[in-house]
Short mmCIF file of C-alpha atoms in Angstrom, two decimals:
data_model
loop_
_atom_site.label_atom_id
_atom_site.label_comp_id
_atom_site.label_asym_id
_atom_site.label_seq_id
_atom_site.Cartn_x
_atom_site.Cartn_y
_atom_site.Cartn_z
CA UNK A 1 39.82 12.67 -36.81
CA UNK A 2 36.49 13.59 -34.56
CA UNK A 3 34.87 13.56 -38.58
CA UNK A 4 35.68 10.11 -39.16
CA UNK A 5 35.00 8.85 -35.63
CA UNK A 6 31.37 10.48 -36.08
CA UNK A 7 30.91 9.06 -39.29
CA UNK A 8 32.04 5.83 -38.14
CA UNK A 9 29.40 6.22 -34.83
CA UNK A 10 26.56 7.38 -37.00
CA UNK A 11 27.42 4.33 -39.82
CA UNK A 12 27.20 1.86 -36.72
CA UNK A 13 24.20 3.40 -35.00
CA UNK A 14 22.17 3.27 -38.54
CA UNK A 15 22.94 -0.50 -38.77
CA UNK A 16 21.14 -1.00 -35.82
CA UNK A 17 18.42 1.16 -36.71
CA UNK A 18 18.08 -0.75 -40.33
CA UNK A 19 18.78 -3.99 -38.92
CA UNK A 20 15.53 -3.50 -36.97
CA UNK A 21 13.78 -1.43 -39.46
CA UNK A 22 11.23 -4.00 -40.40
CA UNK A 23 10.56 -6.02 -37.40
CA UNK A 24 7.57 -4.28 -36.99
CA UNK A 25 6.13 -5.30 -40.09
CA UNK A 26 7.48 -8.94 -39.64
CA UNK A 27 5.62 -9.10 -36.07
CA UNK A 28 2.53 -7.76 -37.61
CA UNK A 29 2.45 -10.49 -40.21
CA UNK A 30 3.26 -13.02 -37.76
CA UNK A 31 0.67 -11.87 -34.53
CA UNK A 32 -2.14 -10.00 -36.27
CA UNK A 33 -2.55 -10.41 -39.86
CA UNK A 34 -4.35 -13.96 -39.68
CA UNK A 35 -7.02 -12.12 -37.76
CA UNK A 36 -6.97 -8.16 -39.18
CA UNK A 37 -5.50 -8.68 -42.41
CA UNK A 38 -2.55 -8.55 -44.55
CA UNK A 39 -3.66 -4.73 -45.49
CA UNK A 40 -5.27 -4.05 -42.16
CA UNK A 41 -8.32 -4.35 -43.39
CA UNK A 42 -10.53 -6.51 -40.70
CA UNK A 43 -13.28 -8.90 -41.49
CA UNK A 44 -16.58 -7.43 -42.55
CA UNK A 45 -18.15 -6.61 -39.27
CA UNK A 46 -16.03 -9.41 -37.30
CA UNK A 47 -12.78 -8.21 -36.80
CA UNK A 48 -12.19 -4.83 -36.90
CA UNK A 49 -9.99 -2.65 -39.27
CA UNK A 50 -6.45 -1.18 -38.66
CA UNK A 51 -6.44 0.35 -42.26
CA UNK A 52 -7.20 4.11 -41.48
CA UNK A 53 -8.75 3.29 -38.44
CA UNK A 54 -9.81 6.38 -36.15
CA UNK A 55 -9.76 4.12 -33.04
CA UNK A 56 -6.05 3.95 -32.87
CA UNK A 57 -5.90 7.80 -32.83
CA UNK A 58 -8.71 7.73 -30.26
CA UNK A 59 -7.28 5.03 -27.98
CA UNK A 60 -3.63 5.37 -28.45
CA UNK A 61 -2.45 4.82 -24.45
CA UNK A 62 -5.01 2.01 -24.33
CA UNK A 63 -3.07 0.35 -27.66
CA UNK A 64 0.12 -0.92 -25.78
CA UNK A 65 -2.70 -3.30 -23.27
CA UNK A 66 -5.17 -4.45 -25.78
CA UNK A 67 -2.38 -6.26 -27.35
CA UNK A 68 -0.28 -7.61 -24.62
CA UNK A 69 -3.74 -8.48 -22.36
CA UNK A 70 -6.07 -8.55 -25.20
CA UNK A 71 -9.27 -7.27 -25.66
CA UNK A 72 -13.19 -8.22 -24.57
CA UNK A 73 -16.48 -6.23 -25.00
CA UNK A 74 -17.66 -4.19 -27.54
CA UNK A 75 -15.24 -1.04 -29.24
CA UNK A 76 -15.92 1.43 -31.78
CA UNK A 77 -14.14 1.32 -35.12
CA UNK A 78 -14.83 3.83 -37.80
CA UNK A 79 -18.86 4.46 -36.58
CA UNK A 80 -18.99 0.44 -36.81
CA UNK A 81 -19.58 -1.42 -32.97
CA UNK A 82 -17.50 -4.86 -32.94
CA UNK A 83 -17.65 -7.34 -30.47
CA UNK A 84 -15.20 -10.35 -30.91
CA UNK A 85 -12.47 -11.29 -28.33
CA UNK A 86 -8.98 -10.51 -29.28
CA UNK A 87 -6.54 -12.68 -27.12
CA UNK A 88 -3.54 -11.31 -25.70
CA UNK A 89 -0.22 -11.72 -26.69
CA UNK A 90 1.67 -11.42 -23.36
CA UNK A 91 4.60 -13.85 -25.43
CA UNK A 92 5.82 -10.42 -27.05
CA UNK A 93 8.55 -7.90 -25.24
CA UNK A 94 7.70 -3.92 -24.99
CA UNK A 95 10.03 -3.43 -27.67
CA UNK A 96 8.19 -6.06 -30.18
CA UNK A 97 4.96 -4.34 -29.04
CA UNK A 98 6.19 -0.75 -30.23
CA UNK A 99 7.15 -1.68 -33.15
CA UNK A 100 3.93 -3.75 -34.08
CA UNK A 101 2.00 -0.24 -32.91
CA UNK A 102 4.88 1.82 -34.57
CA UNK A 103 4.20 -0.62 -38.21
CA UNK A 104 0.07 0.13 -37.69
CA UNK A 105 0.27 3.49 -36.82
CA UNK A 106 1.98 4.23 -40.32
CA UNK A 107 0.36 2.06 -42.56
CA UNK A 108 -2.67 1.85 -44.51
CA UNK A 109 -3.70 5.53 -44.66
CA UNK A 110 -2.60 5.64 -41.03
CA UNK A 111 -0.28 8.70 -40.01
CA UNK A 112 -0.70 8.39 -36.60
CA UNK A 113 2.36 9.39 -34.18
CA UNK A 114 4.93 6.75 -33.18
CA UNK A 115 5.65 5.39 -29.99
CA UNK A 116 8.92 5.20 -28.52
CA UNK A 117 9.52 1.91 -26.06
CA UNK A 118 9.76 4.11 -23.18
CA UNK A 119 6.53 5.22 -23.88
CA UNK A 120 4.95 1.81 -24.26
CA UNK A 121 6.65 -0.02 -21.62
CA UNK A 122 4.96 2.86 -18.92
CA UNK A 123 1.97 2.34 -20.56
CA UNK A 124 2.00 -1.18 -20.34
CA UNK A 125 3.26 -1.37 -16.36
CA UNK A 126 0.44 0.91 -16.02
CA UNK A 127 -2.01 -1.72 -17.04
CA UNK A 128 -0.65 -4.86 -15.26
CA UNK A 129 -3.07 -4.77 -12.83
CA UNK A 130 -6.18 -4.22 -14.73
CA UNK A 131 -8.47 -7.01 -16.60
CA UNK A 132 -7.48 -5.39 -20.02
CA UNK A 133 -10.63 -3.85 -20.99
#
């Protein structure tokens, strides 16, 4: 009986998992692609890539702030300086925020380590009272 009751708990628990599997990549589509492309690929010297990007190795605890306050100023992508504005996007929930960072960080050449919500929801009450630079 304890067989079939884990089965049954493991068959439930994957649902959830799969029912969530690709929210990432539908959030990433919806909130970022317009500006950093369908294949994370940026805009010439404009909008910087995702696409095997060493700044989201580099910058990983800062990742979780620069999307929910956004980011101003000048950062380094790949040897390449950008300097565009990247608004905020304080509309999305620490769990919608890992998985758009969970998506990137496995994409596009990227094999970065994941972040679990935990994770990014310290991270991000860390930054509530800074300017998000």
């Amino acid at each position: 009986m304890r067989g079939a009751a884990g089965l049954a708990v493991a068959s439930v628990l994957a649902g959830c998992f799969s029912n969530r599997q690709n929210e990432g990549e539908k959030l990433y589509a919806t909130h970022c692609a317009s500006c950093h492309g369908e294949q994370g690929e940026g805009l010439r010297r404009l909008i910087p890539p995702l696409a095997g990007a060493d700044y989201l190795r580099q910058q990983r605890a800062a990742l979780p702030c620069l999307i929910r306050k956004g980011q101003q100023g000048p950062i380094l992508v790949n040897g390449v300086t950008f300097n565009q504005v990247m608004p905020g996007h304080d509309d999305l929930t620490d769990s919608q925020i890992t998985n758009i960072l969970n998506f990137v960080q496995q994409q596009w050449g990227n094999q970065n380590q994941t972040y679990t919500i935990r994770e990014v929801s310290e991270l991000l009450d860390a930054c509530h009272g800074s300017d998000g630079q």
